[in-house]
Amino acid sequence: MEKVEVKVPDIGDFKDVEVIELLVKPGDAIAKDQSLITVESDKASMEIPSSAAGIVRQLIVKLGDKVSKGSPLLFVESDAQAAAAPAAESPAPEVAKASAPEVAKTTAPPAAKPAAESPAPIASSNGASASIDVVVPDIGEFKDVEVIELLVKVGDTVAKDQSLITVESDKASMEIPSSHAGVLTELRVKLGDKVSRGMPLAALSGASSSPAVAQKAVPAAAPPAPASPPVESVPVDSATAAEEPTRSHAFATEMGARPEPLDLGPVPGAKPHASPSVRKFARELGVELTMVQGSGPKGRITEDDVRSHVKGVLAGGARPVQGGAPIATMGLQLPAWPQIDFAKFGPIKRVDMSRIRKISGPALTRNSVTIPHVTNHDDADITELEQFRVELNKENEKSGVKLTMLAFLVKACVATLKKFPEFNASIDGATGDAIILKDYFHIGFAADTPNGLMVPVIKDADKKGVIDIAQETATLATKARDGKLAPTDMQGGTFSISSLGGIGGTYFTPIINAPEVAILGVCRSQIRPVWDGKQFAPRLMLPLSLSWDHRVVDGAGAARFNSFLSKILADFRRVLL
Ligand code: CAO
């Protein structure tokens, strides 16, 4: 085994840049090219990938550190194969050297960059009112990058070094500044264009004719690390090796970490898409970007989104706003979360939250804070139903299909939802002033998985029999536990059931799975003495806890819902009615 110290590669003038994100932790198995940290300057943010594969043994950097070329990042322990691979294919130090000048040219903030190092723009005139063609400067290996933002428009007076456009790759976003001052007469790119070095960007009139300016372009503002920027690796022990996953694999992992599948809106912990200037703007205002819903292409956050978010917070109110804009956090004035060094009080172990928890946690908080929840509890007598279920399971023992209480509950809920359609509804997210009643019955059920809670959905449960539903819940629960649920498996729910019956408890208060308006919590059934008018009889009672959204439903309706549901569970023939 070899212990390798991974350092920041030669990133030219890009010095003392702040570490804003740690993307790996001790114990992680990392691949070559996997991003280790994110650094950020005024004009760009970039991820620094690793050239070494192996297990992270120690992180040397921490959040807020300022790093430059050669700053140690972490120690990686890799096996012989991992060490051999880079040595044979692309020795990190050599790549670092080869890339250094490019990186040096492209990563420096414009102000700090000697103009002579950058390609000159095409100056069509040297006169006082020269027309200048601004081109994309040398941005190293950064090719065919997408224009995601136009920061100026024709007629604007542009200052030298003012950002003209923002481009973004998988690993970085950066603003491209103007090499000259002048009035913008033509913008030669549009949103979605792919640009590379030397491509025409804009035309300026009245630009300065100073040779110093006309001949020497200002470089691109702190572009990202090149496609595979090298990271210096310093062997500490002996040579190592490990199979090196491909770069596309590393990207796939990153994509997998996005919250897309669950469609839960802004997610703290997830990576927000925002240009460096927006990041800086948000930081200045103390806005957590992960809480801001982006309105730009692919959900990118714009400066206006940050402003709206702040306005929303200051104004209060929790109504969903047209266009999927962020839900204001109701102007809650809350004390800061306690920052405690728990290790002072005893031994601790830090465990990172799973991806699912990072996604579902904020959504649960949103739902809990923004929905006026009320929970009604009730008991259903399932003595006969349970006998029936056990009987059917005996009959079907050989078929391998197990009828669960959950499957009966799904069917009973569908019948109840048909009777009380306001529970199979959503508030219109666009206007907030209408209720959408759904004429389809897609029932979600909470599945406890090693990585956290998932809510797969039984589609068209009204059209399925109890046996089919039992089979489908079993399949979906297995998929959930194996981490194999597809996004579509979790979409479209109209009502949810959270069953803790197999585990225990009496009653609880489930959180509504927005944009649904109600959820049924079920706990473990127990034999209880129930007065039948003459005597106490032992009955199997199922505790029900129905949480509902008071904006859509009232307490009387919820009581009726529970009562109707209990009647169905007590006599399942009622499902037919
Ligand atoms: N009362 C008594 N026993 C019950 C019961 C109930 N309400 N519900 C289930 N059981 C029993 C079953 O009969 C079964 O017993 P046998 O093995 O003897 O037949 C056992 O409990 C296990 O049932 P199950 O859990 O395998 O099956 P299920 O269909 O009832 O549940 C699922 C499936 C996916 C809902 C469940 O596995 C699960 O993940 N539940 C947790 C949901 C959760 O975490 N909710 C909380 C959300 S809020 O954080």
PDB file of C-alpha atoms in Angstrom, residues 48-193:
ATOM      1  CA  ILE A  48     -10.309  20.148  -8.050  1.00  0.00           C
ATOM      2  CA  PRO A  49     -10.197  16.517  -9.090  1.00  0.00           C
ATOM      3  CA  SER A  50      -7.814  13.859  -7.894  1.00  0.00           C
ATOM      4  CA  SER A  51      -5.167  12.202  -9.990  1.00  0.00           C
ATOM      5  CA  ALA A  52      -4.875   9.358  -7.507  1.00  0.00           C
ATOM      6  CA  ALA A  53      -7.335   6.560  -6.881  1.00  0.00           C
ATOM      7  CA  GLY A  54      -7.630   4.921  -3.497  1.00  0.00           C
ATOM      8  CA  ILE A  55      -9.009   5.393  -0.022  1.00  0.00           C
ATOM      9  CA  VAL A  56      -8.967   8.826   1.576  1.00  0.00           C
ATOM     10  CA  ARG A  57      -7.058   8.449   4.827  1.00  0.00           C
ATOM     11  CA  GLN A  58      -6.815  12.028   6.018  1.00  0.00           C
ATOM     12  CA  LEU A  59      -8.171  15.361   4.915  1.00  0.00           C
ATOM     13  CA  ILE A  60      -5.639  18.107   5.304  1.00  0.00           C
ATOM     14  CA  VAL A  61      -7.792  21.009   4.089  1.00  0.00           C
ATOM     15  CA  LYS A  62     -10.891  22.252   5.788  1.00  0.00           C
ATOM     16  CA  LEU A  63     -13.685  24.562   4.776  1.00  0.00           C
ATOM     17  CA  GLY A  64     -12.616  28.173   4.585  1.00  0.00           C
ATOM     18  CA  ASP A  65      -8.950  27.354   4.035  1.00  0.00           C
ATOM     19  CA  LYS A  66      -7.197  29.359   1.359  1.00  0.00           C
ATOM     20  CA  VAL A  67      -5.281  27.167  -1.050  1.00  0.00           C
ATOM     21  CA  SER A  68      -2.765  27.763  -3.812  1.00  0.00           C
ATOM     22  CA  LYS A  69      -0.604  25.620  -6.022  1.00  0.00           C
ATOM     23  CA  GLY A  70       1.082  22.937  -3.959  1.00  0.00           C
ATOM     24  CA  SER A  71      -1.200  23.210  -0.949  1.00  0.00           C
ATOM     25  CA  PRO A  72      -1.659  19.729   0.480  1.00  0.00           C
ATOM     26  CA  LEU A  73      -5.246  18.500   0.220  1.00  0.00           C
ATOM     27  CA  LEU A  74      -5.370  14.993   1.572  1.00  0.00           C
ATOM     28  CA  PHE A  75      -3.662  11.656   1.968  1.00  0.00           C
ATOM     29  CA  VAL A  76      -4.833   8.782  -0.196  1.00  0.00           C
ATOM     30  CA  GLU A  77      -3.921   5.191   0.369  1.00  0.00           C
ATOM     31  CA  SER A  78      -3.979   3.206  -2.809  1.00  0.00           C
ATOM     32  CA  ASP A  79      -2.955  -0.251  -3.848  1.00  0.00           C
ATOM     33  CA  ALA A  80      -0.185  -1.047  -6.313  1.00  0.00           C
ATOM     34  CA  GLN A  81      -2.439  -1.036  -9.361  1.00  0.00           C
ATOM     35  CA  ALA A  82      -3.815   2.394  -8.636  1.00  0.00           C
ATOM     36  CA  ALA A  83      -0.365   3.851  -8.366  1.00  0.00           C
ATOM     37  CA  ALA A  84       0.843   2.066 -11.458  1.00  0.00           C
ATOM     38  CA  ALA A  85      -2.025   3.244 -13.635  1.00  0.00           C
ATOM     39  CA  PRO A  86      -1.304   6.942 -13.567  1.00  0.00           C
ATOM     40  CA  ALA A  87       2.396   6.279 -13.819  1.00  0.00           C
ATOM     41  CA  ALA A  88       1.917   4.263 -16.966  1.00  0.00           C
ATOM     42  CA  GLU A  89      -0.802   6.296 -18.616  1.00  0.00           C
ATOM     43  CA  SER A  90      -0.432   9.895 -17.598  1.00  0.00           C
ATOM     44  CA  PRO A  91       2.046  10.663 -14.874  1.00  0.00           C
ATOM     45  CA  ALA A  92       0.476  13.367 -12.810  1.00  0.00           C
ATOM     46  CA  PRO A  93       3.520  15.628 -12.470  1.00  0.00           C
ATOM     47  CA  GLU A  94       4.067  15.675 -16.239  1.00  0.00           C
ATOM     48  CA  VAL A  95       0.474  16.480 -16.933  1.00  0.00           C
ATOM     49  CA  ALA A  96       0.681  19.150 -14.312  1.00  0.00           C
ATOM     50  CA  LYS A  97       3.612  20.715 -16.052  1.00  0.00           C
ATOM     51  CA  ALA A  98       1.994  20.505 -19.445  1.00  0.00           C
ATOM     52  CA  SER A  99      -1.174  22.074 -18.226  1.00  0.00           C
ATOM     53  CA  ALA A 100       0.339  24.640 -15.957  1.00  0.00           C
ATOM     54  CA  PRO A 101       0.736  27.480 -18.410  1.00  0.00           C
ATOM     55  CA  GLU A 102      -2.794  27.020 -19.694  1.00  0.00           C
ATOM     56  CA  VAL A 103      -4.169  26.892 -16.228  1.00  0.00           C
ATOM     57  CA  ALA A 104      -2.063  29.845 -15.211  1.00  0.00           C
ATOM     58  CA  LYS A 105      -3.527  31.833 -18.068  1.00  0.00           C
ATOM     59  CA  THR A 106      -7.063  30.934 -17.510  1.00  0.00           C
ATOM     60  CA  THR A 107      -7.614  30.694 -13.829  1.00  0.00           C
ATOM     61  CA  ALA A 108      -6.401  34.056 -12.674  1.00  0.00           C
ATOM     62  CA  PRO A 109      -8.918  36.706 -11.799  1.00  0.00           C
ATOM     63  CA  PRO A 110      -8.701  39.374 -14.498  1.00  0.00           C
ATOM     64  CA  ALA A 111      -7.408  42.126 -12.294  1.00  0.00           C
ATOM     65  CA  ALA A 112      -4.466  40.043 -11.161  1.00  0.00           C
ATOM     66  CA  LYS A 113      -3.629  38.791 -14.619  1.00  0.00           C
ATOM     67  CA  PRO A 114      -0.928  40.382 -16.748  1.00  0.00           C
ATOM     68  CA  ALA A 115      -2.692  41.330 -19.969  1.00  0.00           C
ATOM     69  CA  ALA A 116       0.179  40.122 -22.140  1.00  0.00           C
ATOM     70  CA  GLU A 117      -0.529  36.515 -21.241  1.00  0.00           C
ATOM     71  CA  SER A 118      -3.882  36.514 -22.946  1.00  0.00           C
ATOM     72  CA  PRO A 119      -4.782  36.420 -26.602  1.00  0.00           C
ATOM     73  CA  ALA A 120      -5.368  39.769 -28.164  1.00  0.00           C
ATOM     74  CA  PRO A 121      -8.832  40.589 -29.364  1.00  0.00           C
ATOM     75  CA  ILE A 122      -9.336  41.448 -32.990  1.00  0.00           C
ATOM     76  CA  ALA A 123      -9.209  45.210 -33.073  1.00  0.00           C
ATOM     77  CA  SER A 124     -10.884  46.544 -36.179  1.00  0.00           C
ATOM     78  CA  SER A 125      -9.674  50.070 -35.520  1.00  0.00           C
ATOM     79  CA  ASN A 126      -7.191  51.851 -33.364  1.00  0.00           C
ATOM     80  CA  GLY A 127      -9.075  55.126 -33.427  1.00  0.00           C
ATOM     81  CA  ALA A 128     -10.749  56.784 -30.490  1.00  0.00           C
ATOM     82  CA  SER A 129     -14.049  55.252 -31.483  1.00  0.00           C
ATOM     83  CA  ALA A 130     -12.561  51.922 -32.411  1.00  0.00           C
ATOM     84  CA  SER A 131     -14.801  48.973 -32.959  1.00  0.00           C
ATOM     85  CA  ILE A 132     -13.432  46.037 -31.094  1.00  0.00           C
ATOM     86  CA  ASP A 133     -14.297  42.423 -31.604  1.00  0.00           C
ATOM     87  CA  VAL A 134     -14.100  40.711 -28.262  1.00  0.00           C
ATOM     88  CA  VAL A 135     -13.306  37.030 -28.533  1.00  0.00           C
ATOM     89  CA  VAL A 136     -13.273  34.213 -26.063  1.00  0.00           C
ATOM     90  CA  PRO A 137      -9.802  34.321 -24.588  1.00  0.00           C
ATOM     91  CA  ASP A 138      -7.501  31.414 -23.929  1.00  0.00           C
ATOM     92  CA  ILE A 139      -9.409  29.226 -21.566  1.00  0.00           C
ATOM     93  CA  GLY A 140      -7.091  26.283 -21.697  1.00  0.00           C
ATOM     94  CA  GLU A 141      -8.671  22.910 -22.282  1.00  0.00           C
ATOM     95  CA  PHE A 142     -12.068  24.304 -21.529  1.00  0.00           C
ATOM     96  CA  LYS A 143     -13.804  23.719 -24.908  1.00  0.00           C
ATOM     97  CA  ASP A 144     -17.354  23.820 -26.214  1.00  0.00           C
ATOM     98  CA  VAL A 145     -18.688  25.140 -22.953  1.00  0.00           C
ATOM     99  CA  GLU A 146     -22.276  26.207 -22.789  1.00  0.00           C
ATOM    100  CA  VAL A 147     -23.300  29.824 -22.488  1.00  0.00           C
ATOM    101  CA  ILE A 148     -25.727  29.803 -19.613  1.00  0.00           C
ATOM    102  CA  GLU A 149     -26.104  33.495 -18.970  1.00  0.00           C
ATOM    103  CA  LEU A 150     -25.901  36.723 -20.944  1.00  0.00           C
ATOM    104  CA  LEU A 151     -24.896  39.428 -18.532  1.00  0.00           C
ATOM    105  CA  VAL A 152     -25.093  42.382 -20.941  1.00  0.00           C
ATOM    106  CA  LYS A 153     -27.258  43.501 -23.852  1.00  0.00           C
ATOM    107  CA  VAL A 154     -26.769  45.590 -26.965  1.00  0.00           C
ATOM    108  CA  GLY A 155     -26.542  49.268 -26.067  1.00  0.00           C
ATOM    109  CA  ASP A 156     -24.996  48.615 -22.655  1.00  0.00           C
ATOM    110  CA  THR A 157     -21.904  50.546 -21.755  1.00  0.00           C
ATOM    111  CA  VAL A 158     -19.413  47.947 -20.721  1.00  0.00           C
ATOM    112  CA  ALA A 159     -16.398  48.506 -18.520  1.00  0.00           C
ATOM    113  CA  LYS A 160     -13.154  46.699 -19.066  1.00  0.00           C
ATOM    114  CA  ASP A 161     -13.171  43.452 -17.122  1.00  0.00           C
ATOM    115  CA  GLN A 162     -16.944  43.551 -16.777  1.00  0.00           C
ATOM    116  CA  SER A 163     -18.383  40.078 -17.150  1.00  0.00           C
ATOM    117  CA  LEU A 164     -20.172  39.574 -20.474  1.00  0.00           C
ATOM    118  CA  ILE A 165     -21.388  36.017 -20.267  1.00  0.00           C
ATOM    119  CA  THR A 166     -21.285  33.048 -17.946  1.00  0.00           C
ATOM    120  CA  VAL A 167     -20.288  29.647 -19.205  1.00  0.00           C
ATOM    121  CA  GLU A 168     -20.612  26.409 -17.361  1.00  0.00           C
ATOM    122  CA  SER A 169     -19.208  22.916 -17.622  1.00  0.00           C
ATOM    123  CA  ASP A 170     -19.768  19.904 -15.410  1.00  0.00           C
ATOM    124  CA  LYS A 171     -16.968  20.930 -13.159  1.00  0.00           C
ATOM    125  CA  ALA A 172     -17.014  24.688 -13.093  1.00  0.00           C
ATOM    126  CA  SER A 173     -18.757  27.865 -13.955  1.00  0.00           C
ATOM    127  CA  MET A 174     -17.039  31.075 -14.924  1.00  0.00           C
ATOM    128  CA  GLU A 175     -17.728  34.529 -16.152  1.00  0.00           C
ATOM    129  CA  ILE A 176     -16.010  35.787 -19.265  1.00  0.00           C
ATOM    130  CA  PRO A 177     -15.093  39.443 -18.906  1.00  0.00           C
ATOM    131  CA  SER A 178     -14.722  42.052 -21.569  1.00  0.00           C
ATOM    132  CA  SER A 179     -11.200  42.817 -22.644  1.00  0.00           C
ATOM    133  CA  HIS A 180     -12.168  46.429 -23.358  1.00  0.00           C
ATOM    134  CA  ALA A 181     -14.453  49.206 -22.298  1.00  0.00           C
ATOM    135  CA  GLY A 182     -17.033  50.478 -24.794  1.00  0.00           C
ATOM    136  CA  VAL A 183     -20.619  50.348 -25.928  1.00  0.00           C
ATOM    137  CA  LEU A 184     -21.906  46.920 -26.863  1.00  0.00           C
ATOM    138  CA  THR A 185     -23.035  46.981 -30.497  1.00  0.00           C
ATOM    139  CA  GLU A 186     -23.430  43.281 -30.986  1.00  0.00           C
ATOM    140  CA  LEU A 187     -23.541  40.212 -28.816  1.00  0.00           C
ATOM    141  CA  ARG A 188     -22.386  37.312 -30.935  1.00  0.00           C
ATOM    142  CA  VAL A 189     -23.455  34.465 -28.722  1.00  0.00           C
ATOM    143  CA  LYS A 190     -26.805  33.389 -27.411  1.00  0.00           C
ATOM    144  CA  LEU A 191     -27.931  31.197 -24.566  1.00  0.00           C
ATOM    145  CA  GLY A 192     -27.098  27.577 -25.165  1.00  0.00           C
ATOM    146  CA  ASP A 193     -24.265  28.276 -27.624  1.00  0.00           C
TER     147      ASP A 193
END
